[in-house]
């Protein structure tokens, strides 16, 4: 471990535990009133509205090209499912009490690419396609966007490249949508990316380049290659505001689902959202949207693997993307797909600095146990990494979280609370891999 670095950062005691690979809970001492925090961020509700409107314009195209989006009128949206049996199971299995009601946000079942990346990743590709079409005089904003499915558009987009670096799920979203529009898409995949994801992408017409290194390397080379080519567009997972806004739309859309399920969020009815974090874009964007809509009544926690808690070390140390997990002697390796990221997004860290309530880290073996618990109790399969979200409600029992609840004046309101673990992926996992996961016991 880099002792010098450790001594000069905040939360040195906590980070020493992190460096030992221990599970920790970190509460953000820089959390501010939402209004004050938002005043420092130059992304607005109008930006989220703009993203939502753009996705609506593309609905006719999506229904035409991806008929699985017809039931949701061309919106890529996921169910919010009441999971009382899982809640009870968590209480038994982890010897705790989880007051309030638990709902699973099933981004695992988003159309087209089966993960949370179908929000940000697909949105960014659509926005780029729209920009190009407008720029080249092929489109007016009030046209019927089903023209994007035409041979003429496909032919046009084939002259352009889109490139991205990915551990898997982002590559799937970018790759599938770019190929469907006709782009020449190149996905730079890190060593931990699963074979079935590479196979599926190639089958959809994407070019896949494989690296023996981790995610940072795939991103670095992808960016360099793309920057050298004027007709190539690079999807920058670490710094993209566009991607971020695609994720943020989730919060606006959930308002209707809350109304349908009689879920109230106000000062008497707190909302807790728990999201697994990789580089930070997906959980950051979703969290930002929730804070915009529900303000101080929503409490967002990120969860990360003990060997790759990049956002946790960035936020707790106050050093953001100037540190990586290797600085703390951690491997950055994890069974959790999409979470094997060593360095957090500096952009997201900055946005979340005063909005995030805290983080919990967990050892890998839990994710398989939690996955089996969810199948057994609710008959829902989500990928192991997505199960890291359940570590949030489990850790409500931690004394630091209890102190947070007390400080926020929520002690006598927890019975009215709504808990949402965010299921970030899973529906595309092939049957044989599911079987393998079901039999994986790390401890
Ligand atoms: C990408 C991903 C995340 C985290 O998203 P980031 O934007 O990398 O923080 C979480 N879970 C799954 C399954 C993912 O694919």
Short mmCIF file of C-alpha atoms and ligand atoms in Angstrom, two decimals:
data_model
loop_
_atom_site.label_atom_id
_atom_site.label_comp_id
_atom_site.label_asym_id
_atom_site.label_seq_id
_atom_site.Cartn_x
_atom_site.Cartn_y
_atom_site.Cartn_z
CA UNK A 1 0.00 0.00 0.00
CA UNK A 2 1.07 3.57 -0.69
CA UNK A 3 1.58 4.76 2.92
CA UNK A 4 2.39 8.33 2.01
CA UNK A 5 -0.81 8.65 0.03
CA UNK A 6 -2.83 7.07 2.79
CA UNK A 7 -1.51 9.35 5.52
CA UNK A 8 -2.48 12.49 3.70
CA UNK A 9 -6.02 11.52 2.77
CA UNK A 10 -9.28 11.80 4.71
CA UNK A 11 -10.75 8.74 6.41
CA UNK A 12 -7.35 7.07 6.72
CA UNK A 13 -8.60 4.57 9.31
CA UNK A 14 -11.48 3.44 7.13
CA UNK A 15 -9.22 3.23 4.09
CA UNK A 16 -6.78 1.01 5.99
CA UNK A 17 -9.62 -1.46 6.39
CA UNK A 18 -10.45 -1.09 2.71
CA UNK A 19 -6.81 -1.79 1.87
CA UNK A 20 -7.02 -5.06 3.84
CA UNK A 21 -9.89 -6.13 1.62
CA UNK A 22 -12.39 -5.78 4.48
CA UNK A 23 -16.06 -5.03 3.99
CA UNK A 24 -16.76 -1.46 5.06
CA UNK A 25 -19.53 1.08 5.32
CA UNK A 26 -18.73 4.69 4.50
CA UNK A 27 -21.09 7.54 5.25
CA UNK A 28 -20.57 10.73 3.28
CA UNK A 29 -19.80 13.56 5.69
CA UNK A 30 -20.05 15.97 2.73
CA UNK A 31 -23.72 15.24 2.07
CA UNK A 32 -25.60 18.51 1.77
CA UNK A 33 -29.18 19.65 1.45
CA UNK A 34 -30.09 18.68 -2.10
CA UNK A 35 -30.84 22.25 -3.05
CA UNK A 36 -27.39 23.44 -1.95
CA UNK A 37 -25.64 20.52 -3.65
CA UNK A 38 -27.55 21.07 -6.90
CA UNK A 39 -26.60 24.75 -6.96
CA UNK A 40 -23.00 23.64 -7.59
CA UNK A 41 -23.86 21.34 -10.49
CA UNK A 42 -24.50 22.68 -13.96
CA UNK A 43 -26.78 19.89 -15.14
CA UNK A 44 -30.46 20.80 -14.91
CA UNK A 45 -33.92 19.32 -14.98
CA UNK A 46 -34.26 20.79 -18.47
CA UNK A 47 -31.35 18.57 -19.57
CA UNK A 48 -33.13 15.49 -18.24
CA UNK A 49 -36.36 16.62 -19.93
CA UNK A 50 -34.46 17.01 -23.20
CA UNK A 51 -33.11 13.45 -22.92
CA UNK A 52 -36.56 12.12 -22.14
CA UNK A 53 -38.03 13.92 -25.18
CA UNK A 54 -35.28 12.57 -27.44
CA UNK A 55 -35.99 9.00 -26.33
CA UNK A 56 -39.68 9.61 -27.05
CA UNK A 57 -38.83 10.77 -30.58
CA UNK A 58 -36.97 7.51 -31.18
CA UNK A 59 -39.85 5.34 -29.93
CA UNK A 60 -41.25 4.64 -33.44
CA UNK A 61 -37.80 3.51 -34.60
CA UNK A 62 -37.30 1.30 -31.56
CA UNK A 63 -40.69 -0.37 -32.02
CA UNK A 64 -39.90 -1.07 -35.65
CA UNK A 65 -36.38 -2.40 -35.14
CA UNK A 66 -36.87 -4.00 -31.71
CA UNK A 67 -40.46 -5.31 -31.48
CA UNK A 68 -39.86 -6.26 -27.84
CA UNK A 69 -40.31 -2.54 -27.08
CA UNK A 70 -43.87 -2.48 -28.48
CA UNK A 71 -45.52 -3.31 -25.11
CA UNK A 72 -43.87 -0.21 -23.61
CA UNK A 73 -44.68 1.95 -26.66
CA UNK A 74 -41.09 2.13 -27.77
CA UNK A 75 -39.69 3.12 -24.39
CA UNK A 76 -36.89 1.03 -22.93
CA UNK A 77 -38.25 0.75 -19.40
CA UNK A 78 -38.20 -1.88 -16.67
CA UNK A 79 -40.65 -3.19 -14.08
CA UNK A 80 -40.62 -2.16 -10.44
CA UNK A 81 -41.47 -5.34 -8.56
CA UNK A 82 -42.62 -5.79 -4.96
CA UNK A 83 -40.36 -8.44 -3.39
CA UNK A 84 -41.62 -9.13 0.17
CA UNK A 85 -40.36 -12.72 0.15
CA UNK A 86 -36.83 -11.64 -0.66
CA UNK A 87 -37.02 -8.98 2.02
CA UNK A 88 -38.01 -11.62 4.58
CA UNK A 89 -35.27 -13.93 3.33
CA UNK A 90 -32.64 -11.20 3.72
CA UNK A 91 -33.82 -10.57 7.28
CA UNK A 92 -33.46 -14.26 8.14
CA UNK A 93 -30.28 -14.96 6.23
CA UNK A 94 -28.41 -11.89 7.47
CA UNK A 95 -30.00 -11.68 10.91
CA UNK A 96 -31.37 -8.20 10.55
CA UNK A 97 -34.58 -6.16 10.37
CA UNK A 98 -35.42 -4.17 7.26
CA UNK A 99 -38.33 -1.90 8.17
CA UNK A 100 -40.49 -0.65 5.29
CA UNK A 101 -41.19 -2.22 1.90
CA UNK A 102 -38.77 -3.49 -0.72
CA UNK A 103 -39.14 -3.20 -4.49
CA UNK A 104 -36.70 -4.44 -7.11
CA UNK A 105 -36.00 -2.11 -10.03
CA UNK A 106 -35.49 -4.65 -12.78
CA UNK A 107 -33.13 -2.95 -15.19
CA UNK A 108 -31.89 -6.51 -15.52
CA UNK A 109 -34.92 -6.89 -17.78
CA UNK A 110 -34.59 -3.77 -19.90
CA UNK A 111 -35.30 -4.48 -23.56
CA UNK A 112 -32.52 -4.81 -26.16
CA UNK A 113 -29.46 -5.30 -23.95
CA UNK A 114 -30.70 -6.57 -20.58
CA UNK A 115 -28.83 -4.19 -18.31
CA UNK A 116 -28.86 -0.68 -16.90
CA UNK A 117 -26.56 0.26 -19.82
CA UNK A 118 -29.61 0.11 -22.08
CA UNK A 119 -30.44 3.50 -20.55
CA UNK A 120 -27.26 5.53 -20.95
CA UNK A 121 -25.47 3.56 -23.64
CA UNK A 122 -28.37 3.31 -26.05
CA UNK A 123 -29.34 6.91 -25.40
CA UNK A 124 -25.88 8.14 -26.36
CA UNK A 125 -25.87 6.18 -29.63
CA UNK A 126 -29.34 7.50 -30.52
CA UNK A 127 -28.30 11.06 -29.76
CA UNK A 128 -25.19 10.73 -31.93
CA UNK A 129 -27.26 9.27 -34.78
CA UNK A 130 -29.74 12.14 -34.48
CA UNK A 131 -26.94 14.72 -34.42
CA UNK A 132 -25.41 13.26 -37.59
CA UNK A 133 -28.73 13.03 -39.42
CA UNK A 134 -29.65 16.63 -38.50
CA UNK A 135 -26.20 17.90 -39.41
CA UNK A 136 -26.38 16.26 -42.85
CA UNK A 137 -29.87 17.56 -43.58
CA UNK A 138 -31.46 14.11 -43.57
CA UNK A 139 -33.88 14.79 -40.76
CA UNK A 140 -36.09 17.36 -39.07
CA UNK A 141 -36.90 16.98 -35.39
CA UNK A 142 -40.63 16.61 -36.07
CA UNK A 143 -40.12 13.80 -38.63
CA UNK A 144 -41.28 10.28 -37.86
CA UNK A 145 -38.10 8.68 -36.52
CA UNK A 146 -38.94 5.28 -37.99
CA UNK A 147 -36.87 6.57 -40.96
CA UNK A 148 -33.86 5.55 -38.85
CA UNK A 149 -34.78 1.96 -39.75
CA UNK A 150 -34.59 2.68 -43.50
CA UNK A 151 -31.92 1.36 -45.87
CA UNK A 152 -31.03 4.92 -46.78
CA UNK A 153 -30.14 5.76 -43.16
CA UNK A 154 -28.30 2.48 -42.70
CA UNK A 155 -26.21 3.21 -45.76
CA UNK A 156 -25.51 6.72 -44.45
CA UNK A 157 -24.42 5.56 -40.98
CA UNK A 158 -22.17 2.84 -42.44
CA UNK A 159 -19.70 5.63 -43.30
CA UNK A 160 -19.27 6.38 -39.58
CA UNK A 161 -17.65 4.54 -36.70
CA UNK A 162 -18.58 4.32 -33.05
CA UNK A 163 -16.06 2.97 -30.54
CA UNK A 164 -16.24 2.15 -26.84
CA UNK A 165 -14.16 0.48 -24.12
CA UNK A 166 -16.11 -1.88 -21.92
CA UNK A 167 -16.09 -4.70 -19.38
CA UNK A 168 -19.15 -6.11 -21.14
CA UNK A 169 -22.55 -4.58 -20.59
CA UNK A 170 -21.82 -1.10 -21.93
CA UNK A 171 -20.27 -2.70 -25.00
CA UNK A 172 -23.44 -4.74 -25.49
CA UNK A 173 -25.69 -1.69 -25.41
CA UNK A 174 -23.48 0.42 -27.65
CA UNK A 175 -22.69 -2.49 -29.96
CA UNK A 176 -26.23 -3.76 -30.47
CA UNK A 177 -27.75 -0.32 -31.05
CA UNK A 178 -24.93 1.01 -33.23
CA UNK A 179 -25.00 -2.11 -35.42
CA UNK A 180 -28.79 -1.89 -35.72
CA UNK A 181 -28.48 1.67 -37.04
CA UNK A 182 -25.80 0.60 -39.52
CA UNK A 183 -22.70 2.08 -37.87
CA UNK A 184 -19.33 0.39 -38.02
CA UNK A 185 -19.02 -0.26 -34.30
CA UNK A 186 -15.84 -1.37 -32.52
CA UNK A 187 -16.06 -2.57 -28.92
CA UNK A 188 -12.77 -2.71 -27.02
CA UNK A 189 -13.26 -5.40 -24.39
CA UNK A 190 -11.22 -5.82 -21.21
CA UNK A 191 -9.88 -9.22 -20.16
CA UNK A 192 -12.68 -9.80 -17.64
CA UNK A 193 -15.43 -9.49 -20.27
CA UNK A 194 -17.39 -12.70 -20.63
CA UNK A 195 -17.05 -14.82 -23.77
CA UNK A 196 -20.81 -15.02 -24.35
CA UNK A 197 -20.99 -11.22 -24.49
CA UNK A 198 -18.25 -11.09 -27.13
CA UNK A 199 -19.97 -13.84 -29.13
CA UNK A 200 -23.34 -12.12 -29.00
CA UNK A 201 -21.85 -8.82 -30.13
CA UNK A 202 -20.03 -10.36 -33.08
CA UNK A 203 -23.19 -12.13 -34.09
CA UNK A 204 -25.01 -8.76 -34.12
CA UNK A 205 -22.39 -7.29 -36.44
CA UNK A 206 -20.09 -5.48 -34.02
CA UNK A 207 -16.30 -5.70 -34.23
CA UNK A 208 -14.84 -6.87 -30.92
CA UNK A 209 -11.21 -6.20 -29.98
CA UNK A 210 -9.95 -8.14 -26.97
CA UNK A 211 -7.36 -6.98 -24.45
CA UNK A 212 -5.33 -8.95 -21.93
CA UNK A 213 -5.51 -5.92 -19.65
CA UNK A 214 -8.23 -4.33 -17.54
CA UNK A 215 -10.92 -1.84 -18.42
CA UNK A 216 -8.66 1.24 -18.29
CA UNK A 217 -6.46 -0.19 -21.03
CA UNK A 218 -9.42 -1.04 -23.29
CA UNK A 219 -10.72 2.50 -22.87
CA UNK A 220 -7.32 4.05 -23.47
CA UNK A 221 -6.67 2.23 -26.75
CA UNK A 222 -10.27 2.65 -27.90
CA UNK A 223 -10.10 6.38 -27.31
CA UNK A 224 -6.77 6.73 -29.08
CA UNK A 225 -7.93 4.82 -32.15
CA UNK A 226 -11.14 6.76 -32.30
CA UNK A 227 -9.52 10.18 -31.85
CA UNK A 228 -7.21 9.42 -34.79
CA UNK A 229 -10.21 8.96 -37.10
CA UNK A 230 -12.39 12.02 -37.88
CA UNK A 231 -15.35 9.80 -38.77
CA UNK A 232 -15.20 7.94 -35.48
CA UNK A 233 -17.11 8.81 -32.31
CA UNK A 234 -15.90 7.59 -28.92
CA UNK A 235 -18.37 6.85 -26.15
CA UNK A 236 -16.56 8.05 -23.06
CA UNK A 237 -17.95 6.13 -20.11
CA UNK A 238 -15.92 8.18 -17.64
CA UNK A 239 -16.81 11.70 -18.72
CA UNK A 240 -19.94 11.59 -20.86
CA UNK A 241 -22.74 13.92 -19.77
CA UNK A 242 -24.92 12.42 -22.52
CA UNK A 243 -24.59 8.93 -21.07
CA UNK A 244 -25.29 10.32 -17.61
CA UNK A 245 -28.49 12.01 -18.76
CA UNK A 246 -29.74 8.78 -20.34
CA UNK A 247 -29.49 7.15 -16.91
CA UNK A 248 -31.10 10.11 -15.14
CA UNK A 249 -34.33 9.69 -17.15
CA UNK A 250 -35.00 6.59 -15.02
CA UNK A 251 -36.04 8.81 -12.13
CA UNK A 252 -38.61 10.75 -14.13
CA UNK A 253 -40.18 7.56 -15.43
CA UNK A 254 -40.41 5.95 -12.00
CA UNK A 255 -42.83 8.61 -10.78
CA UNK A 256 -45.64 6.92 -12.72
CA UNK A 257 -44.69 3.50 -11.35
CA UNK A 258 -44.76 4.90 -7.82
CA UNK A 259 -48.27 6.26 -8.40
CA UNK A 260 -49.46 2.89 -9.77
CA UNK A 261 -48.10 1.09 -6.71
CA UNK A 262 -49.20 3.70 -4.18
CA UNK A 263 -45.62 4.39 -3.18
CA UNK A 264 -45.34 7.72 -1.42
CA UNK A 265 -42.07 9.59 -1.12
CA UNK A 266 -42.11 12.60 1.20
CA UNK A 267 -40.68 13.75 4.52
CA UNK A 268 -42.68 11.06 6.34
CA UNK A 269 -41.97 8.33 3.76
CA UNK A 270 -38.24 8.13 3.01
CA UNK A 271 -36.91 6.40 -0.10
CA UNK A 272 -33.69 4.39 -0.07
CA UNK A 273 -32.01 3.45 -3.35
CA UNK A 274 -29.04 1.07 -3.52
CA UNK A 275 -27.04 0.77 -6.73
CA UNK A 276 -23.92 -1.25 -7.63
CA UNK A 277 -21.17 1.04 -8.87
CA UNK A 278 -18.44 0.51 -11.46
CA UNK A 279 -16.95 3.62 -12.99
CA UNK A 280 -19.95 5.56 -11.67
CA UNK A 281 -21.91 6.69 -14.73
CA UNK A 282 -24.95 4.47 -14.33
CA UNK A 283 -25.42 4.74 -10.56
CA UNK A 284 -24.42 8.42 -10.67
CA UNK A 285 -26.91 9.29 -13.40
CA UNK A 286 -29.74 7.37 -11.76
CA UNK A 287 -28.89 8.91 -8.37
CA UNK A 288 -28.72 12.41 -9.81
CA UNK A 289 -32.18 12.00 -11.35
CA UNK A 290 -33.60 10.75 -8.06
CA UNK A 291 -32.10 13.63 -6.09
CA UNK A 292 -33.49 16.11 -8.65
CA UNK A 293 -36.97 14.66 -8.28
CA UNK A 294 -37.16 13.59 -4.66
CA UNK A 295 -34.56 15.87 -3.04
CA UNK A 296 -33.80 15.27 0.61
CA UNK A 297 -36.42 12.52 0.82
CA UNK A 298 -34.27 10.08 -1.13
CA UNK A 299 -31.13 8.50 0.26
CA UNK A 300 -28.81 6.92 -2.29
CA UNK A 301 -26.11 4.39 -1.44
CA UNK A 302 -23.67 2.78 -3.85
CA UNK A 303 -22.35 -0.75 -3.34
CA UNK A 304 -19.01 -2.08 -4.59
CA UNK A 305 -16.86 -5.22 -4.36
CA UNK A 306 -14.14 -5.19 -1.68
CA UNK A 307 -11.43 -5.68 -4.34
CA UNK A 308 -12.69 -2.90 -6.65
CA UNK A 309 -14.27 -0.17 -4.51
CA UNK A 310 -13.06 2.60 -6.79
CA UNK A 311 -15.76 5.18 -6.08
CA UNK A 312 -15.55 4.48 -2.36
CA UNK A 313 -11.80 5.13 -2.23
CA UNK A 314 -12.18 8.21 -4.43
CA UNK A 315 -14.97 9.70 -2.34
CA UNK A 316 -13.77 8.68 1.13
CA UNK A 317 -10.21 9.85 0.50
CA UNK A 318 -11.45 13.04 -1.11
CA UNK A 319 -8.97 12.36 -3.91
CA UNK A 320 -11.63 11.27 -6.44
CA UNK A 321 -10.12 9.96 -9.69
CA UNK A 322 -6.59 10.79 -8.55
CA UNK A 323 -6.54 7.46 -6.74
CA UNK A 324 -7.20 3.94 -7.91
CA UNK A 325 -7.77 0.71 -6.02
CA UNK A 326 -4.24 -0.51 -6.84
CA UNK A 327 -2.89 2.42 -4.79
CA UNK A 328 -4.47 0.64 -1.83
CA UNK A 329 -2.99 -2.71 -2.77
CA UNK A 330 -6.28 -4.10 -4.07
CA UNK A 331 -6.44 -6.28 -7.17
CA UNK A 332 -9.39 -4.65 -8.90
CA UNK A 333 -10.54 -8.16 -9.74
CA UNK A 334 -14.04 -9.33 -8.95
CA UNK A 335 -16.65 -11.84 -10.04
CA UNK A 336 -19.07 -8.93 -10.35
CA UNK A 337 -19.41 -8.15 -14.08
CA UNK A 338 -19.33 -4.44 -14.74
CA UNK A 339 -17.85 -3.61 -11.34
CA UNK A 340 -14.21 -4.50 -12.07
CA UNK A 341 -13.18 -0.88 -12.35
CA UNK A 342 -10.04 0.44 -10.66
CA UNK A 343 -10.46 4.17 -11.05
CA UNK A 344 -13.73 6.11 -10.66
CA UNK A 345 -15.09 8.74 -13.02
CA UNK A 346 -13.88 12.15 -11.88
CA UNK A 347 -16.93 13.77 -13.43
CA UNK A 348 -19.36 11.53 -11.53
CA UNK A 349 -17.36 11.84 -8.30
CA UNK A 350 -17.68 15.60 -8.56
CA UNK A 351 -21.42 15.49 -9.16
CA UNK A 352 -22.05 13.00 -6.35
CA UNK A 353 -19.75 14.65 -3.81
CA UNK A 354 -22.59 16.33 -1.92
CA UNK A 355 -25.50 14.10 -3.03
CA UNK A 356 -24.44 10.57 -2.15
CA UNK A 357 -25.42 9.27 1.30
CA UNK A 358 -22.74 6.60 1.46
CA UNK A 359 -21.34 3.31 0.24
CA UNK A 360 -21.13 -0.30 1.34
CA UNK A 361 -18.56 -2.79 0.09
CA UNK A 362 -19.02 -6.55 0.02
CA UNK A 363 -17.05 -9.70 -0.64
CA UNK A 364 -17.75 -11.52 -3.88
CA UNK A 365 -19.18 -14.70 -2.37
CA UNK A 366 -22.30 -12.86 -1.21
CA UNK A 367 -23.45 -12.04 -4.72
CA UNK A 368 -23.99 -15.72 -5.63
CA UNK A 369 -25.81 -16.40 -2.35
CA UNK A 370 -28.05 -13.38 -2.91
CA UNK A 371 -28.71 -14.43 -6.50
CA UNK A 372 -29.87 -17.86 -5.28
CA UNK A 373 -32.00 -16.24 -2.56
CA UNK A 374 -33.77 -14.10 -5.16
CA UNK A 375 -34.46 -17.05 -7.45
CA UNK A 376 -35.72 -19.13 -4.51
CA UNK A 377 -37.99 -16.45 -3.05
CA UNK A 378 -39.24 -14.45 -6.02
CA UNK A 379 -38.34 -16.63 -9.03
CA UNK A 380 -36.39 -13.73 -10.56
CA UNK A 381 -32.94 -14.25 -12.05
CA UNK A 382 -30.53 -11.31 -12.16
CA UNK A 383 -26.79 -11.48 -12.76
CA UNK A 384 -24.56 -11.88 -9.69
CA UNK A 385 -23.08 -8.37 -9.91
CA UNK A 386 -26.58 -6.87 -9.79
CA UNK A 387 -27.13 -8.65 -6.47
CA UNK A 388 -24.53 -6.39 -4.89
CA UNK A 389 -27.45 -3.96 -4.59
CA UNK A 390 -28.96 -6.06 -1.78
CA UNK A 391 -25.93 -5.35 0.36
CA UNK A 392 -27.40 -1.88 0.94
CA UNK A 393 -30.54 -2.93 2.83
CA UNK A 394 -28.59 -5.68 4.60
CA UNK A 395 -26.15 -3.08 5.94
CA UNK A 396 -28.91 -0.88 7.34
CA UNK A 397 -28.05 -2.68 10.56
CA UNK A 398 -24.52 -1.25 10.56
CA UNK A 399 -23.95 1.25 13.35
CA UNK A 400 -22.78 3.92 10.91
CA UNK A 401 -25.95 3.62 8.87
CA UNK A 402 -28.01 3.63 12.05
CA UNK A 403 -26.26 6.84 13.10
CA UNK A 404 -27.05 8.30 9.67
CA UNK A 405 -30.74 7.41 10.05
CA UNK A 406 -30.78 9.06 13.45
CA UNK A 407 -29.00 12.16 12.21
CA UNK A 408 -31.51 12.51 9.36
CA UNK A 409 -34.38 12.24 11.83
CA UNK A 410 -35.69 9.07 10.21
CA UNK A 411 -35.75 6.69 13.20
CA UNK A 412 -39.53 6.68 13.60
CA UNK A 413 -40.17 6.88 9.85
CA UNK A 414 -38.41 3.71 8.76
CA UNK A 415 -41.61 1.67 8.91
CA UNK A 416 -42.87 3.92 6.08
CA UNK A 417 -39.67 3.58 4.05
CA UNK A 418 -39.39 2.24 0.51
CA UNK A 419 -36.21 0.37 -0.36
CA UNK A 420 -35.14 -0.08 -3.97
CA UNK A 421 -32.18 -2.33 -4.73
CA UNK A 422 -31.32 -1.55 -8.37
CA UNK A 423 -30.98 -4.77 -10.36
CA UNK A 424 -28.46 -3.66 -12.96
CA UNK A 425 -28.35 -6.63 -15.31
CA UNK A 426 -29.16 -10.22 -16.13
CA UNK A 427 -31.87 -11.11 -18.62
CA UNK A 428 -29.48 -11.87 -21.48
CA UNK A 429 -27.30 -14.29 -19.48
CA UNK A 430 -27.47 -17.60 -21.41
CA UNK A 431 -29.05 -20.61 -19.72
CA UNK A 432 -25.80 -22.59 -19.35
CA UNK A 433 -24.07 -19.65 -17.67
CA UNK A 434 -27.03 -19.25 -15.31
CA UNK A 435 -26.65 -22.90 -14.28
CA UNK A 436 -22.96 -22.30 -13.69
CA UNK A 437 -23.71 -19.27 -11.49
CA UNK A 438 -26.36 -21.21 -9.57
CA UNK A 439 -23.66 -23.72 -8.62
CA UNK A 440 -20.93 -21.21 -7.80
CA UNK A 441 -20.03 -21.12 -4.12
CA UNK A 442 -17.01 -19.01 -3.24
CA UNK A 443 -17.28 -19.71 0.47
C1 LIG B 1 -22.08 -1.14 -15.69
C2 LIG B 1 -22.72 -1.87 -14.62
C3 LIG B 1 -22.83 -1.33 -13.34
C4 LIG B 1 -22.24 -0.01 -12.93
O1 LIG B 1 -22.29 1.03 -13.84
P1 LIG B 1 -21.10 2.08 -13.95
O2 LIG B 1 -21.59 3.11 -14.87
O3 LIG B 1 -19.91 1.36 -14.50
O4 LIG B 1 -20.82 2.55 -12.57
C5 LIG B 1 -23.46 -2.10 -12.39
N1 LIG B 1 -23.96 -3.32 -12.67
C6 LIG B 1 -23.90 -3.84 -13.90
C7 LIG B 1 -24.49 -5.20 -14.15
C8 LIG B 1 -23.27 -3.15 -14.92
O5 LIG B 1 -23.19 -3.68 -16.12
#
